[in-house]
mmCIF file with all atom_site columns, C-alpha atoms in Angstrom:
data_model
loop_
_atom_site.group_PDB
_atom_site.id
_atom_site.type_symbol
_atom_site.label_atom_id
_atom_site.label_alt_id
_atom_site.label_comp_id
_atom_site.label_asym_id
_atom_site.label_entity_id
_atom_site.label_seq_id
_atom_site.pdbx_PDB_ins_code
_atom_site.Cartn_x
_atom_site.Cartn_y
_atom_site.Cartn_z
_atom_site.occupancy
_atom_site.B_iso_or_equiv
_atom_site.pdbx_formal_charge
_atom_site.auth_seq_id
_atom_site.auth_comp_id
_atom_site.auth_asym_id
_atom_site.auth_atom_id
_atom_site.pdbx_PDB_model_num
ATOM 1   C CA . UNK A 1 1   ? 91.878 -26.939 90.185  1.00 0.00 ? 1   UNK A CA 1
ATOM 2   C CA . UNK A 1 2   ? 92.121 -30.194 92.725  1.00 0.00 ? 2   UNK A CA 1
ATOM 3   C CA . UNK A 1 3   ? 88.360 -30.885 93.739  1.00 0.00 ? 3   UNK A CA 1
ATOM 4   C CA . UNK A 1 4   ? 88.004 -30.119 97.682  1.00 0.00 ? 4   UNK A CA 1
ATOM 5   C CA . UNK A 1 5   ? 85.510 -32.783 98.152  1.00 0.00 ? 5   UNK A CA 1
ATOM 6   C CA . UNK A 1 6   ? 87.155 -35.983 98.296  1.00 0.00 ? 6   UNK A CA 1
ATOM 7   C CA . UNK A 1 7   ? 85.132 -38.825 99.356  1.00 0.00 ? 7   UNK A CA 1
ATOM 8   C CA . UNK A 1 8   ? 81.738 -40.025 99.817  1.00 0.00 ? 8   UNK A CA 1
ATOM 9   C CA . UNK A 1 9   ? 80.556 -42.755 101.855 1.00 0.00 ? 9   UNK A CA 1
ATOM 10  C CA . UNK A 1 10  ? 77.147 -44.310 102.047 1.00 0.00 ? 10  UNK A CA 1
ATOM 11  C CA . UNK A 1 11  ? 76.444 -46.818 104.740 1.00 0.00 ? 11  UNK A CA 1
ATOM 12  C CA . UNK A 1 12  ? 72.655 -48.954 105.709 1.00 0.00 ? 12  UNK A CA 1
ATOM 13  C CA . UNK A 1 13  ? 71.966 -48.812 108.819 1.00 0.00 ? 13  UNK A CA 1
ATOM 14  C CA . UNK A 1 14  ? 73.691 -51.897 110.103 1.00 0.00 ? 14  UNK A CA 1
ATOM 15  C CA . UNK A 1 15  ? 76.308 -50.580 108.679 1.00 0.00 ? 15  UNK A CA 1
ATOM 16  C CA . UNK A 1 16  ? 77.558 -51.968 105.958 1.00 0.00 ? 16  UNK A CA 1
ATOM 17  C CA . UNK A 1 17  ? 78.649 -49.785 102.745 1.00 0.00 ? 17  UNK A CA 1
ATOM 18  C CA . UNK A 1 18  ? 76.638 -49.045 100.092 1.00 0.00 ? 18  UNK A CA 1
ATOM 19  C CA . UNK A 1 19  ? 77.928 -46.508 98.066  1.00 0.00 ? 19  UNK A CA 1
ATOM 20  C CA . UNK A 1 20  ? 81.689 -45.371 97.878  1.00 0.00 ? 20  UNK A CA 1
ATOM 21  C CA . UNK A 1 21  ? 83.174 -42.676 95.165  1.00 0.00 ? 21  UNK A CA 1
ATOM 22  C CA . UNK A 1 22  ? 85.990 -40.652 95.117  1.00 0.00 ? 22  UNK A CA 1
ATOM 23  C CA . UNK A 1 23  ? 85.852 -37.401 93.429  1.00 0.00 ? 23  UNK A CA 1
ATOM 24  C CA . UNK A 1 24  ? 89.729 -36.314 94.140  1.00 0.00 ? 24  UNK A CA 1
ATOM 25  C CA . UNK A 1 25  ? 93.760 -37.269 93.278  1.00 0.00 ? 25  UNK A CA 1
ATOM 26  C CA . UNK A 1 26  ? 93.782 -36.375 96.976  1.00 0.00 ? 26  UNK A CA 1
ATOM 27  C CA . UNK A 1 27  ? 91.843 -39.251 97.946  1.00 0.00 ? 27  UNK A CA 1
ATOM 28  C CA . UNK A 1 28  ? 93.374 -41.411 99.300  1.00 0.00 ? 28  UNK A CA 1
ATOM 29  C CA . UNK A 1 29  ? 93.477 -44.933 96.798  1.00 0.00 ? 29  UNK A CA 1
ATOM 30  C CA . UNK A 1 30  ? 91.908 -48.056 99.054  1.00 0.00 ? 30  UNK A CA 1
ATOM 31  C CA . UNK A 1 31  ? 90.770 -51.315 98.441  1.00 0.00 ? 31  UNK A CA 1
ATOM 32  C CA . UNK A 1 32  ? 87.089 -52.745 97.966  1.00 0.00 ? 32  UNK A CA 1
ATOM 33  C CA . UNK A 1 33  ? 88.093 -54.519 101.351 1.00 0.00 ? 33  UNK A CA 1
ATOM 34  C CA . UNK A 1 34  ? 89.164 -51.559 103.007 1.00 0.00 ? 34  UNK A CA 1
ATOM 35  C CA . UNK A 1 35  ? 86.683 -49.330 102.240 1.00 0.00 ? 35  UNK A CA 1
ATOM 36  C CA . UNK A 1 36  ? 84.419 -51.733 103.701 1.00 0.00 ? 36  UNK A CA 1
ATOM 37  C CA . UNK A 1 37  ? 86.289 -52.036 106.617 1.00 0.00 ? 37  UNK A CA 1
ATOM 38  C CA . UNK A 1 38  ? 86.338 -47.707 106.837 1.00 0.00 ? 38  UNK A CA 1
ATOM 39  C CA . UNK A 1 39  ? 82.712 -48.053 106.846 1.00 0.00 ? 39  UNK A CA 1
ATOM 40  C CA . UNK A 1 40  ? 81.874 -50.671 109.709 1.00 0.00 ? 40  UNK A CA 1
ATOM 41  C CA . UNK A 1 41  ? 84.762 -49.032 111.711 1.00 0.00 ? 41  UNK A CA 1
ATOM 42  C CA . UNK A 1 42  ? 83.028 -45.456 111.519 1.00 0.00 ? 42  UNK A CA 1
ATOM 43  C CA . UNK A 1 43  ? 79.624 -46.609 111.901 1.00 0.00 ? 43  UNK A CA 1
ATOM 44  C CA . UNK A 1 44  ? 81.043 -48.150 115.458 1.00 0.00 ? 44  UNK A CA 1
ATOM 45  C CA . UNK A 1 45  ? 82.868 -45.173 116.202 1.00 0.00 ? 45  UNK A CA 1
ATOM 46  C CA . UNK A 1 46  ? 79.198 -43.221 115.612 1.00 0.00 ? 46  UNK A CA 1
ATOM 47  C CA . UNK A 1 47  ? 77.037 -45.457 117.826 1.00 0.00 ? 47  UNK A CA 1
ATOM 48  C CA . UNK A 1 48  ? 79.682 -45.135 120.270 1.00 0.00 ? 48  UNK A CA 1
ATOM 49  C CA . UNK A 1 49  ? 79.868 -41.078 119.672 1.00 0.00 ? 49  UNK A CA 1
ATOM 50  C CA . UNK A 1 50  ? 75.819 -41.121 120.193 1.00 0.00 ? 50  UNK A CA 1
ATOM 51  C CA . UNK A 1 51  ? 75.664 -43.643 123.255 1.00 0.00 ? 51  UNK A CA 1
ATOM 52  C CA . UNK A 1 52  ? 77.962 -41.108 124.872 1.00 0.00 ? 52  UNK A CA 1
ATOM 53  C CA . UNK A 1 53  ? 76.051 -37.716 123.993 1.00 0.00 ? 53  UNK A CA 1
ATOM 54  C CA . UNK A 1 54  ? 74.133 -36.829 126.586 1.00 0.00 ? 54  UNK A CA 1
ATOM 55  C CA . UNK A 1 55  ? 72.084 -34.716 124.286 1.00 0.00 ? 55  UNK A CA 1
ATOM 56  C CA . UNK A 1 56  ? 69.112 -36.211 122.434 1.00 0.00 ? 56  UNK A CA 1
ATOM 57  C CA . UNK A 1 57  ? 67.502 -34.484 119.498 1.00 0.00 ? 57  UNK A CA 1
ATOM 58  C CA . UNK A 1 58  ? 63.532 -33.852 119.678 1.00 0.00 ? 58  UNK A CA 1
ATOM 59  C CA . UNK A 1 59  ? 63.541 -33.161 116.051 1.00 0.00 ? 59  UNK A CA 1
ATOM 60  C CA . UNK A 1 60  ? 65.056 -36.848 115.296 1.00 0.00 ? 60  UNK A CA 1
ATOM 61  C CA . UNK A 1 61  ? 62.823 -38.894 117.248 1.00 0.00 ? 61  UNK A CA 1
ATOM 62  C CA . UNK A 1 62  ? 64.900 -38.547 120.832 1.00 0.00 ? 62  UNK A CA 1
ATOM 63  C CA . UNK A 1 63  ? 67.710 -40.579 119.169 1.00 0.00 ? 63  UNK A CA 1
ATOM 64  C CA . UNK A 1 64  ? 70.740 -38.856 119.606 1.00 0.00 ? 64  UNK A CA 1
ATOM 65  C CA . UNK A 1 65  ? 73.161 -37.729 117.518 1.00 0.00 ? 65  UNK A CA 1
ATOM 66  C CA . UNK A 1 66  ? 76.859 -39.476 117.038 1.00 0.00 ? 66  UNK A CA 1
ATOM 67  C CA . UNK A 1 67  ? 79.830 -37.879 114.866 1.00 0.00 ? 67  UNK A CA 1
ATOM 68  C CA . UNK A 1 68  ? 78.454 -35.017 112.877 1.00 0.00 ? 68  UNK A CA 1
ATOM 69  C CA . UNK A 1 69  ? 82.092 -33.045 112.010 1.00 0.00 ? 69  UNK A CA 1
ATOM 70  C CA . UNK A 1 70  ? 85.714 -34.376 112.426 1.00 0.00 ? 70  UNK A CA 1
ATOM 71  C CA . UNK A 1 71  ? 88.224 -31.928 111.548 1.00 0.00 ? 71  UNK A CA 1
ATOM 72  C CA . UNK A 1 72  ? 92.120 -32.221 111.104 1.00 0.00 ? 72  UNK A CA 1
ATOM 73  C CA . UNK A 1 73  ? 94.617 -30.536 109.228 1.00 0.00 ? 73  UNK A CA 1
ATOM 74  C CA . UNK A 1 74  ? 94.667 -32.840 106.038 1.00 0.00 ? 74  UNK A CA 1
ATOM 75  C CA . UNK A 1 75  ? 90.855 -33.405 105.754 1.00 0.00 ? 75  UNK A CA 1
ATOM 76  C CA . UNK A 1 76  ? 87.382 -32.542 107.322 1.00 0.00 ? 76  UNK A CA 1
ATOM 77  C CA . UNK A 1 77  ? 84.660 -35.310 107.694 1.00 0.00 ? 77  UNK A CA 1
ATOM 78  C CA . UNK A 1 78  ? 80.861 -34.564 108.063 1.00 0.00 ? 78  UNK A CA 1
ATOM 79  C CA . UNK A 1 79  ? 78.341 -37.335 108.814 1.00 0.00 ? 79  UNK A CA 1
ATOM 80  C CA . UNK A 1 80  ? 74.497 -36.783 108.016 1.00 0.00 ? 80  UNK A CA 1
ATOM 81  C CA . UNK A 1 81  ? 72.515 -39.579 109.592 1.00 0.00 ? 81  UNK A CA 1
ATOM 82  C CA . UNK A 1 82  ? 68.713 -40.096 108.046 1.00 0.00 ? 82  UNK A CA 1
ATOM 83  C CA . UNK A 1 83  ? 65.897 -40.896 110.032 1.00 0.00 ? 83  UNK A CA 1
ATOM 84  C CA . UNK A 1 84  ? 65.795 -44.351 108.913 1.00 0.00 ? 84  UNK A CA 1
ATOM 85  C CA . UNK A 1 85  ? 69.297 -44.773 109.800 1.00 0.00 ? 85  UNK A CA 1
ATOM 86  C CA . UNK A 1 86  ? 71.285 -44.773 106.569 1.00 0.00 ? 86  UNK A CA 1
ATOM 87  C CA . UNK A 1 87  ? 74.732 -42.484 106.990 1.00 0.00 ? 87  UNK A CA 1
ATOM 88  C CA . UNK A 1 88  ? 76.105 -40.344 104.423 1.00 0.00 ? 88  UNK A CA 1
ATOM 89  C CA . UNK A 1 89  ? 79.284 -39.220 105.382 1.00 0.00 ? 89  UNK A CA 1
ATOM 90  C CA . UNK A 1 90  ? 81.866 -37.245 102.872 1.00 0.00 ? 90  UNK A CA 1
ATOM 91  C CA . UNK A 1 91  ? 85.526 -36.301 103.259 1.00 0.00 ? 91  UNK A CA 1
ATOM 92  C CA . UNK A 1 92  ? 87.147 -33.333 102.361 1.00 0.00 ? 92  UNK A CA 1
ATOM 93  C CA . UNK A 1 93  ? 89.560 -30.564 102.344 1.00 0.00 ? 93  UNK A CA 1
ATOM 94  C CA . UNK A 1 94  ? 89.552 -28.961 105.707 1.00 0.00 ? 94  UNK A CA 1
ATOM 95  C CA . UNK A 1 95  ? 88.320 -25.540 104.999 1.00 0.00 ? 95  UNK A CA 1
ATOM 96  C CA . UNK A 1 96  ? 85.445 -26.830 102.485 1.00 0.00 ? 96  UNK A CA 1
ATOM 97  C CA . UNK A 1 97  ? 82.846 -25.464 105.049 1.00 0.00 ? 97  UNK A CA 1
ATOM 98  C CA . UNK A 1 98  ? 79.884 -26.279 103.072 1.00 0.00 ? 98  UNK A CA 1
ATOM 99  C CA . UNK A 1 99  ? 80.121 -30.206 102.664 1.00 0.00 ? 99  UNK A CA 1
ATOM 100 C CA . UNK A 1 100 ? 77.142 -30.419 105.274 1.00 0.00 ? 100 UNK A CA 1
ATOM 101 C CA . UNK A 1 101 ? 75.002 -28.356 102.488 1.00 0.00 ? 101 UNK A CA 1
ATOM 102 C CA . UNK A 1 102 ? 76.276 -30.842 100.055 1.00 0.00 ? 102 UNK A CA 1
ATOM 103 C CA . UNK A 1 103 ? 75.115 -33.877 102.128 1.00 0.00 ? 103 UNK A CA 1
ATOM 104 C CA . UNK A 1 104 ? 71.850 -32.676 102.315 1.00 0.00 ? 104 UNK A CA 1
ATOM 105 C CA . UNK A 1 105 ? 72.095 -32.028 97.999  1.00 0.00 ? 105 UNK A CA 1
ATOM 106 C CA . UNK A 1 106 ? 73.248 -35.131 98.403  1.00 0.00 ? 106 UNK A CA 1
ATOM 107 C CA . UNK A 1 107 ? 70.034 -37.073 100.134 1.00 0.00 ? 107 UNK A CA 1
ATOM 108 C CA . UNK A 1 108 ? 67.716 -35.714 98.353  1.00 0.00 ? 108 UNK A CA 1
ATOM 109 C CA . UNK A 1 109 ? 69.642 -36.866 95.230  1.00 0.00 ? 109 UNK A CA 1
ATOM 110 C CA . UNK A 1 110 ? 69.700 -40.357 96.717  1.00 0.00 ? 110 UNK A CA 1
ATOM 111 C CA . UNK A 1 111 ? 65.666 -40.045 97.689  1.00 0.00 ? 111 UNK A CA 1
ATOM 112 C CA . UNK A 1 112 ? 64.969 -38.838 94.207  1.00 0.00 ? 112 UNK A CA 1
ATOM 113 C CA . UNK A 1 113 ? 67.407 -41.430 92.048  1.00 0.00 ? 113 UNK A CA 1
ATOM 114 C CA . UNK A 1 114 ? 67.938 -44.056 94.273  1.00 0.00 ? 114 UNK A CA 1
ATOM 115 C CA . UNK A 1 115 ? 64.920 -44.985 96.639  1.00 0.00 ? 115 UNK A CA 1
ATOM 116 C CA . UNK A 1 116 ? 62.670 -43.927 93.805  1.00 0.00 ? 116 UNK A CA 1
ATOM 117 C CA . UNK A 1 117 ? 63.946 -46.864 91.387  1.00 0.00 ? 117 UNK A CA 1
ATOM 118 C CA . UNK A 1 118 ? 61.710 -49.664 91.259  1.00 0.00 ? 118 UNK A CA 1
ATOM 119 C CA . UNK A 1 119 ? 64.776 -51.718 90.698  1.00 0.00 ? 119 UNK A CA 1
ATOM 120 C CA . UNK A 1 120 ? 66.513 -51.090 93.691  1.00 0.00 ? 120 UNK A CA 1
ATOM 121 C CA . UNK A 1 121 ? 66.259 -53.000 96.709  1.00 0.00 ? 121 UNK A CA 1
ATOM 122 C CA . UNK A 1 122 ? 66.929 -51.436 100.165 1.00 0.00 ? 122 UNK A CA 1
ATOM 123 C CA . UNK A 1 123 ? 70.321 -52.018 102.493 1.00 0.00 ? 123 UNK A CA 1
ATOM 124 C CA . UNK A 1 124 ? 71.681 -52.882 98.980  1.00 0.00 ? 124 UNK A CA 1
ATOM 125 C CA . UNK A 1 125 ? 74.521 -51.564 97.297  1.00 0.00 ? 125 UNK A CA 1
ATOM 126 C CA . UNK A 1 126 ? 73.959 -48.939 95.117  1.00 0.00 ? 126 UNK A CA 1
ATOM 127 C CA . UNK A 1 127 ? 74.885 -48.984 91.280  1.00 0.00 ? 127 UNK A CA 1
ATOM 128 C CA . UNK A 1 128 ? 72.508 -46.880 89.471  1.00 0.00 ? 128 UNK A CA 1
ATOM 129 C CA . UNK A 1 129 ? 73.892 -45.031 86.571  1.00 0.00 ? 129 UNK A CA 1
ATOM 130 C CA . UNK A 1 130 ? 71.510 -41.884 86.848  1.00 0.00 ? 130 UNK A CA 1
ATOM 131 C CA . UNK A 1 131 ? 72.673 -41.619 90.583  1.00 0.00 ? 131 UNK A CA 1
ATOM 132 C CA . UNK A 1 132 ? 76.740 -41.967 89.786  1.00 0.00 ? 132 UNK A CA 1
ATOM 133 C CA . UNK A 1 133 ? 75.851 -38.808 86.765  1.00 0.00 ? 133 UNK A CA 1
ATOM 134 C CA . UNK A 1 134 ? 73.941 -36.541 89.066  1.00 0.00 ? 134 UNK A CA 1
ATOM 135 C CA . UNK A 1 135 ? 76.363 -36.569 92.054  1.00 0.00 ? 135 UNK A CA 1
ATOM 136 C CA . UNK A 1 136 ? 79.393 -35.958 89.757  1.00 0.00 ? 136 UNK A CA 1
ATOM 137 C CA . UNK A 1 137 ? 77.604 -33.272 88.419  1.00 0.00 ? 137 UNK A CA 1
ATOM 138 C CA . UNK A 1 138 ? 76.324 -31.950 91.575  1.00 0.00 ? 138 UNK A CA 1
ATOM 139 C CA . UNK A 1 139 ? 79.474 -32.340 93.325  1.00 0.00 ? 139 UNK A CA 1
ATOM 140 C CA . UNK A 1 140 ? 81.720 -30.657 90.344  1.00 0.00 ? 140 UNK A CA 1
ATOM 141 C CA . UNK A 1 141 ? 79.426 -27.988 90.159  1.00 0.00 ? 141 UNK A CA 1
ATOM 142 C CA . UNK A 1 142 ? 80.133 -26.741 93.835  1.00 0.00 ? 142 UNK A CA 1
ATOM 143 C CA . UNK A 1 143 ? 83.805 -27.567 93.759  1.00 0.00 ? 143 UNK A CA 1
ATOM 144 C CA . UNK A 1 144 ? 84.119 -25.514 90.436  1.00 0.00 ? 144 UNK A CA 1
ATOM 145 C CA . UNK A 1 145 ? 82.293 -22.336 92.423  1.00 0.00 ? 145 UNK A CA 1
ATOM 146 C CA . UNK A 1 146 ? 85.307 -22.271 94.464  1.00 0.00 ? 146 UNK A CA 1
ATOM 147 C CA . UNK A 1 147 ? 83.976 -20.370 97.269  1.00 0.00 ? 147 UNK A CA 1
ATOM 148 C CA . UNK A 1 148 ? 85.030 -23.142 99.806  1.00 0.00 ? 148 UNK A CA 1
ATOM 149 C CA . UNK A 1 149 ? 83.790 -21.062 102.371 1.00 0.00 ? 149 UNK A CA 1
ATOM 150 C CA . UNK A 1 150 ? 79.804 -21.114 101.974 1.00 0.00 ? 150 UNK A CA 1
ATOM 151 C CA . UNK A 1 151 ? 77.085 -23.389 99.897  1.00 0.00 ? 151 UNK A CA 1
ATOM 152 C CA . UNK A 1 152 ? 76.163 -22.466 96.774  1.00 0.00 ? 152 UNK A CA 1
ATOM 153 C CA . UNK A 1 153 ? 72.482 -21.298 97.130  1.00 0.00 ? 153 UNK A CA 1
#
């Protein structure tokens, strides 16, 4: 069975990358260098998406919102940003409804392994063993429910 979730992207928020892993065949195979360059050019296209909303969140400080979901026929994107500013954004196949449930997994996998290391400084890039296990794990284990359609819980 191909794994529906293809990529994840984790960028600070000045946007630079962080974190990159592909989980699929499907993803498509890129550079160091361009994966870096992916990052800066969607964190530009997401400031621009939130300096045109004309909608501000209450529940996220009055800050609003850029590119949440981007949808086309070979993938689907969603884009969590965190308070603090750090993006999480995954790629996907197009009808894998639940990769917004799977960002949130996701951060609190990255609160828990990640900001929780003593080791590991902040805006860095992230290469922590425990985190690379747990997200494969967490990640296979939804894609191997195969309900596309709906989160796991």
């Amino acid at each position: 069975r191909q794994m529906p979730v293809y990529t994840l992207f984790i960028i600070n928020k000045a946007g630079s990358l962080i974190y990159q892993k592909n989980f699929s065949p499907k993803a498509r195979k890129v550079s160091s260098n361009e994966c870096l360059y992916m990052a800066s050019v969607f964190h530009g296209l997401y400031l621009n998406a939130s300096s045109l909303s004309p909608i501000k969140r209450k529940d996220f400080g009055d800050v609003p919102q850029g590119i949440q979901t981007l949808k086309t026929q070979s993938f689907r994107l969603e884009c969590l940003r965190t308070l603090t500013g750090v993006k999480f954004f995954v790629t996907g196949d197009p009808d894998a409804t639940y990769l917004r449930h799977l960002l949130n997994e996701i951060y609190v996998m990255y609160t828990d392994y990640v900001l929780k290391d003593p080791f590991y400084v902040i805006e860095m890039p992230i290469r922590l063993k425990g985190f690379d296990e747990k997200l494969l794990t967490q990640v296979t284990e939804i894609s191997q429910k195969g309900d596309m359609k709906s989160p796991r819980h």
